[in-house]
Short mmCIF file of C-alpha atoms in Angstrom, two decimals:
data_model
loop_
_atom_site.label_atom_id
_atom_site.label_comp_id
_atom_site.label_asym_id
_atom_site.label_seq_id
_atom_site.Cartn_x
_atom_site.Cartn_y
_atom_site.Cartn_z
CA UNK J 1 44.09 35.06 18.94
CA UNK J 2 47.25 36.75 20.14
CA UNK J 3 49.39 33.73 21.03
CA UNK J 4 52.02 31.78 19.07
CA UNK J 5 51.99 32.17 15.31
CA UNK J 6 52.22 29.05 13.15
CA UNK J 7 52.47 28.44 9.42
CA UNK J 8 49.66 26.30 8.00
CA UNK J 9 49.64 24.83 4.52
CA UNK J 10 46.47 23.12 3.25
CA UNK J 11 46.35 20.55 0.48
CA UNK J 12 44.74 21.88 -2.73
CA UNK J 13 41.76 19.56 -2.25
CA UNK J 14 40.84 21.48 0.90
CA UNK J 15 41.03 24.98 -0.56
CA UNK J 16 37.28 25.21 -1.18
CA UNK J 17 36.68 25.28 2.60
CA UNK J 18 39.00 28.23 3.18
CA UNK J 19 38.04 31.92 3.21
CA UNK J 20 38.83 33.73 -0.03
CA UNK J 21 41.92 35.31 1.45
CA UNK J 22 43.42 31.90 2.15
CA UNK J 23 42.42 30.06 -1.01
CA UNK J 24 46.10 29.59 -1.91
CA UNK J 25 46.16 27.15 0.95
CA UNK J 26 49.04 28.55 3.03
CA UNK J 27 49.70 31.35 5.45
CA UNK J 28 50.59 32.49 8.91
CA UNK J 29 47.98 31.79 11.56
CA UNK J 30 47.92 33.26 15.08
CA UNK J 31 46.86 30.89 17.88
CA UNK J 32 45.95 31.33 21.54
CA UNK J 33 48.56 28.92 22.89
CA UNK J 34 45.99 26.52 24.42
CA UNK J 35 43.65 25.43 21.62
CA UNK J 36 44.31 22.15 19.84
CA UNK J 37 45.51 22.02 16.25
CA UNK J 38 42.22 20.36 15.31
CA UNK J 39 40.36 23.38 16.69
CA UNK J 40 42.63 25.75 14.77
CA UNK J 41 42.06 23.89 11.51
CA UNK J 42 38.29 23.87 11.95
CA UNK J 43 38.30 27.55 12.91
CA UNK J 44 39.75 28.19 9.45
CA UNK J 45 36.76 26.43 7.88
CA UNK J 46 37.98 22.86 7.25
CA UNK J 47 35.96 20.07 8.97
CA UNK J 48 38.21 17.41 10.50
CA UNK J 49 36.18 14.81 8.61
CA UNK J 50 38.06 16.01 5.50
CA UNK J 51 41.53 15.89 7.06
CA UNK J 52 43.59 12.77 6.55
CA UNK J 53 46.71 13.74 8.48
CA UNK J 54 48.17 16.69 10.38
CA UNK J 55 51.91 16.91 9.94
CA UNK J 56 54.00 19.28 12.06
CA UNK J 57 57.61 19.80 10.97
CA UNK J 58 57.60 16.43 9.25
CA UNK J 59 55.93 14.31 11.95
CA UNK J 60 52.29 13.35 12.15
CA UNK J 61 50.41 14.61 15.20
CA UNK J 62 46.86 14.04 16.50
CA UNK J 63 44.20 16.77 16.32
CA UNK J 64 44.65 17.24 20.08
CA UNK J 65 48.20 18.53 19.59
CA UNK J 66 48.67 22.09 20.85
CA UNK J 67 50.79 24.00 18.33
CA UNK J 68 53.85 25.96 19.36
CA UNK J 69 55.31 29.15 17.91
CA UNK J 70 56.97 28.60 14.56
CA UNK J 71 55.37 25.22 13.84
CA UNK J 72 55.04 24.40 10.16
CA UNK J 73 51.78 22.51 9.72
CA UNK J 74 50.76 20.54 6.64
CA UNK J 75 47.07 19.64 6.47
CA UNK J 76 46.54 16.68 4.16
CA UNK J 77 43.30 15.33 2.65
CA UNK J 78 41.70 12.01 3.49
CA UNK J 79 43.35 9.05 1.80
CA UNK J 80 41.15 7.05 -0.55
CA UNK J 81 39.66 4.54 -0.14
CA UNK J 82 38.98 5.75 3.39
CA UNK J 83 38.81 3.11 6.11
CA UNK J 84 36.22 3.54 8.88
CA UNK J 85 37.12 0.98 11.55
CA UNK J 86 34.89 -0.17 14.36
CA UNK J 87 31.62 -1.00 12.59
CA UNK J 88 30.23 -2.25 9.27
CA UNK J 89 30.32 0.54 6.69
CA UNK J 90 26.92 2.20 6.48
CA UNK J 91 25.68 5.73 5.95
CA UNK J 92 23.26 8.38 7.21
CA UNK J 93 22.22 11.21 4.88
CA UNK J 94 20.54 14.47 5.74
CA UNK J 95 17.36 15.90 4.24
CA UNK J 96 19.15 17.50 1.26
CA UNK J 97 20.56 14.24 -0.15
CA UNK J 98 17.46 12.21 -0.98
CA UNK J 99 18.49 11.33 -4.55
CA UNK J 100 21.92 10.18 -3.40
CA UNK J 101 20.28 8.06 -0.68
CA UNK J 102 18.02 6.32 -3.20
CA UNK J 103 20.93 5.62 -5.53
CA UNK J 104 23.08 4.16 -2.77
CA UNK J 105 20.16 1.93 -1.75
CA UNK J 106 19.69 0.93 -5.38
CA UNK J 107 23.28 -0.32 -5.28
CA UNK J 108 22.62 -2.28 -2.09
CA UNK J 109 24.50 0.07 0.26
CA UNK J 110 23.03 0.35 3.78
CA UNK J 111 21.81 3.96 3.76
CA UNK J 112 19.61 5.66 6.33
CA UNK J 113 18.02 8.96 5.31
CA UNK J 114 16.10 11.65 7.14
CA UNK J 115 13.41 13.03 4.82
CA UNK J 116 12.66 15.91 7.21
CA UNK J 117 15.00 18.33 8.92
CA UNK J 118 15.39 16.87 12.41
CA UNK J 119 18.29 19.18 13.34
CA UNK J 120 22.03 18.73 13.58
CA UNK J 121 21.99 17.45 17.16
CA UNK J 122 19.55 14.63 16.34
CA UNK J 123 21.46 13.66 13.19
CA UNK J 124 24.76 13.53 15.06
CA UNK J 125 23.16 11.48 17.82
CA UNK J 126 21.76 8.98 15.31
CA UNK J 127 25.15 8.74 13.59
CA UNK J 128 26.74 7.87 16.93
CA UNK J 129 23.98 5.51 18.12
CA UNK J 130 23.90 3.49 14.88
CA UNK J 131 27.60 3.94 14.00
CA UNK J 132 26.83 5.40 10.60
CA UNK J 133 28.99 7.72 8.50
CA UNK J 134 27.18 11.06 8.25
CA UNK J 135 27.12 12.39 4.67
CA UNK J 136 26.24 16.06 4.35
CA UNK J 137 27.08 19.37 2.72
CA UNK J 138 26.52 21.10 6.07
CA UNK J 139 29.98 21.95 7.45
CA UNK J 140 28.57 22.86 10.85
CA UNK J 141 26.99 19.41 11.18
CA UNK J 142 30.26 17.74 10.24
CA UNK J 143 32.08 19.63 13.00
CA UNK J 144 29.88 18.15 15.76
CA UNK J 145 32.01 16.11 18.13
CA UNK J 146 29.37 13.45 18.79
CA UNK J 147 29.39 12.19 15.19
CA UNK J 148 30.51 8.59 14.73
CA UNK J 149 32.17 9.58 11.45
CA UNK J 150 31.37 11.97 8.66
CA UNK J 151 32.17 13.15 5.17
CA UNK J 152 31.45 16.26 3.14
CA UNK J 153 29.54 15.71 -0.11
CA UNK J 154 31.44 17.90 -2.54
CA UNK J 155 29.05 18.14 -5.49
CA UNK J 156 25.42 19.20 -5.85
CA UNK J 157 24.91 16.80 -8.78
CA UNK J 158 23.65 13.30 -7.87
CA UNK J 159 25.83 11.52 -10.46
CA UNK J 160 28.97 13.18 -9.13
CA UNK J 161 27.89 12.70 -5.52
CA UNK J 162 27.49 8.97 -6.03
CA UNK J 163 30.80 8.67 -7.84
CA UNK J 164 32.58 10.55 -5.04
CA UNK J 165 31.09 8.46 -2.22
CA UNK J 166 31.91 5.18 -3.98
CA UNK J 167 35.47 6.33 -4.68
CA UNK J 168 36.02 7.59 -1.15
CA UNK J 169 34.59 4.69 0.87
CA UNK J 170 34.67 1.72 -1.47
CA UNK J 171 31.47 0.11 -0.07
CA UNK J 172 30.40 -3.36 -1.12
CA UNK J 173 27.83 -3.10 -3.91
CA UNK J 174 24.89 -5.50 -4.05
CA UNK J 175 22.46 -3.94 -6.57
CA UNK J 176 18.73 -4.63 -6.39
CA UNK J 177 18.82 -5.95 -2.81
CA UNK J 178 17.47 -2.93 -0.87
CA UNK J 179 14.26 -0.95 -0.86
CA UNK J 180 14.91 2.51 -2.26
CA UNK J 181 12.06 3.88 -0.12
CA UNK J 182 13.03 2.61 3.35
CA UNK J 183 16.43 0.81 3.06
CA UNK J 184 14.91 -2.57 3.99
CA UNK J 185 16.12 -5.78 2.36
CA UNK J 186 14.20 -7.20 -0.61
CA UNK J 187 12.92 -10.74 -1.12
CA UNK J 188 11.43 -12.52 -4.10
CA UNK J 189 7.64 -12.31 -4.19
CA UNK J 190 4.84 -13.91 -6.14
CA UNK J 191 2.29 -11.89 -8.07
CA UNK J 192 -0.34 -12.96 -5.56
CA UNK J 193 1.70 -11.62 -2.63
CA UNK J 194 1.84 -8.10 -4.09
CA UNK J 195 -1.43 -8.11 -6.03
CA UNK J 196 -2.97 -5.34 -3.92
CA UNK J 197 -0.24 -2.93 -5.10
CA UNK J 198 -0.60 -3.66 -8.84
CA UNK J 199 -2.65 -1.90 -11.47
CA UNK J 200 -4.50 -4.15 -13.92
CA UNK J 201 -1.97 -3.51 -16.70
CA UNK J 202 0.94 -4.37 -14.43
CA UNK J 203 -0.70 -7.61 -13.30
CA UNK J 204 -1.20 -8.57 -16.93
CA UNK J 205 2.29 -7.60 -18.14
CA UNK J 206 4.75 -8.60 -15.40
CA UNK J 207 5.42 -11.88 -13.63
CA UNK J 208 8.65 -11.28 -11.65
CA UNK J 209 8.41 -9.28 -8.45
CA UNK J 210 10.33 -8.43 -5.29
CA UNK J 211 9.03 -7.07 -2.02
CA UNK J 212 10.59 -5.15 0.85
CA UNK J 213 10.79 -7.20 4.04
CA UNK J 214 10.35 -4.03 6.12
CA UNK J 215 7.71 -1.83 4.49
CA UNK J 216 6.13 -4.30 2.07
CA UNK J 217 6.64 -2.19 -1.05
CA UNK J 218 6.55 -4.18 -4.31
CA UNK J 219 9.13 -3.90 -7.10
CA UNK J 220 9.16 -5.00 -10.73
CA UNK J 221 10.93 -4.05 -13.94
CA UNK J 222 8.63 -1.21 -14.87
CA UNK J 223 8.86 1.88 -17.06
CA UNK J 224 11.84 3.38 -15.22
CA UNK J 225 13.88 0.19 -15.03
CA UNK J 226 16.17 1.10 -17.94
CA UNK J 227 17.17 4.36 -16.20
CA UNK J 228 17.90 2.51 -12.97
CA UNK J 229 19.79 -0.19 -14.83
CA UNK J 230 21.98 2.49 -16.43
CA UNK J 231 22.84 3.93 -12.99
CA UNK J 232 23.77 0.47 -11.70
CA UNK J 233 25.78 -0.44 -14.79
CA UNK J 234 27.70 2.83 -14.73
CA UNK J 235 28.52 2.49 -11.03
CA UNK J 236 29.72 -1.09 -11.39
CA UNK J 237 31.83 -0.20 -14.44
CA UNK J 238 33.45 2.85 -12.83
CA UNK J 239 33.99 0.91 -9.62
CA UNK J 240 35.76 -1.89 -11.51
CA UNK J 241 37.90 0.66 -13.36
CA UNK J 242 38.87 2.31 -10.05
CA UNK J 243 39.83 -1.08 -8.60
CA UNK J 244 41.96 -1.80 -11.65
CA UNK J 245 43.73 1.56 -11.37
CA UNK J 246 44.51 0.95 -7.69
CA UNK J 247 45.77 -2.54 -8.51
#
């Protein structure tokens, strides 16, 4: 780019997206005089899904703004909790986030998940068609214009991923109401209704069951219930603490 030069300053939270030479978050950036500010920001490595506001010389501008020579640009992070207007809050996760998908479903959050790699174009199209927030660590995917909405998952650790998504989007939590396998809603079920899925020991030991309305999978408080209960309890506790801090 050999056009107007602008000064861009990124919030510290966005530094991880920048090339090593720009990790301090500020510097002079040449432009071509016709590209939008949104394009310039993304060309530096920051997906617009992670940008809360673009401020030029003290006034907020849209990503379509074409910067002029000498502009001082402040790139701010997304405000939390982030509002996603236009549809009920629900998510779509790519193939790399299976554990996070199951934990969100465990908490009753509407979460679609692709267990195979269907490609960025298909994921973006599904996000748009179903009006779901795309969660991914793939920056290229998050830069696709056809996305309904998106967010970068900052950690590789499921506990931290879950904490970050809950803090960022503040979804309604309704634990134990969704199938962790397919995202369908659960209903109470009798032992007879799910008998074909039970081993003899399970039939003898347990009397309370639930069943997915979509795929038919049966649920009961089995050997792993304590681990799942701990995930739910921790999420509800941290969520309540976050609400109290904001209040």
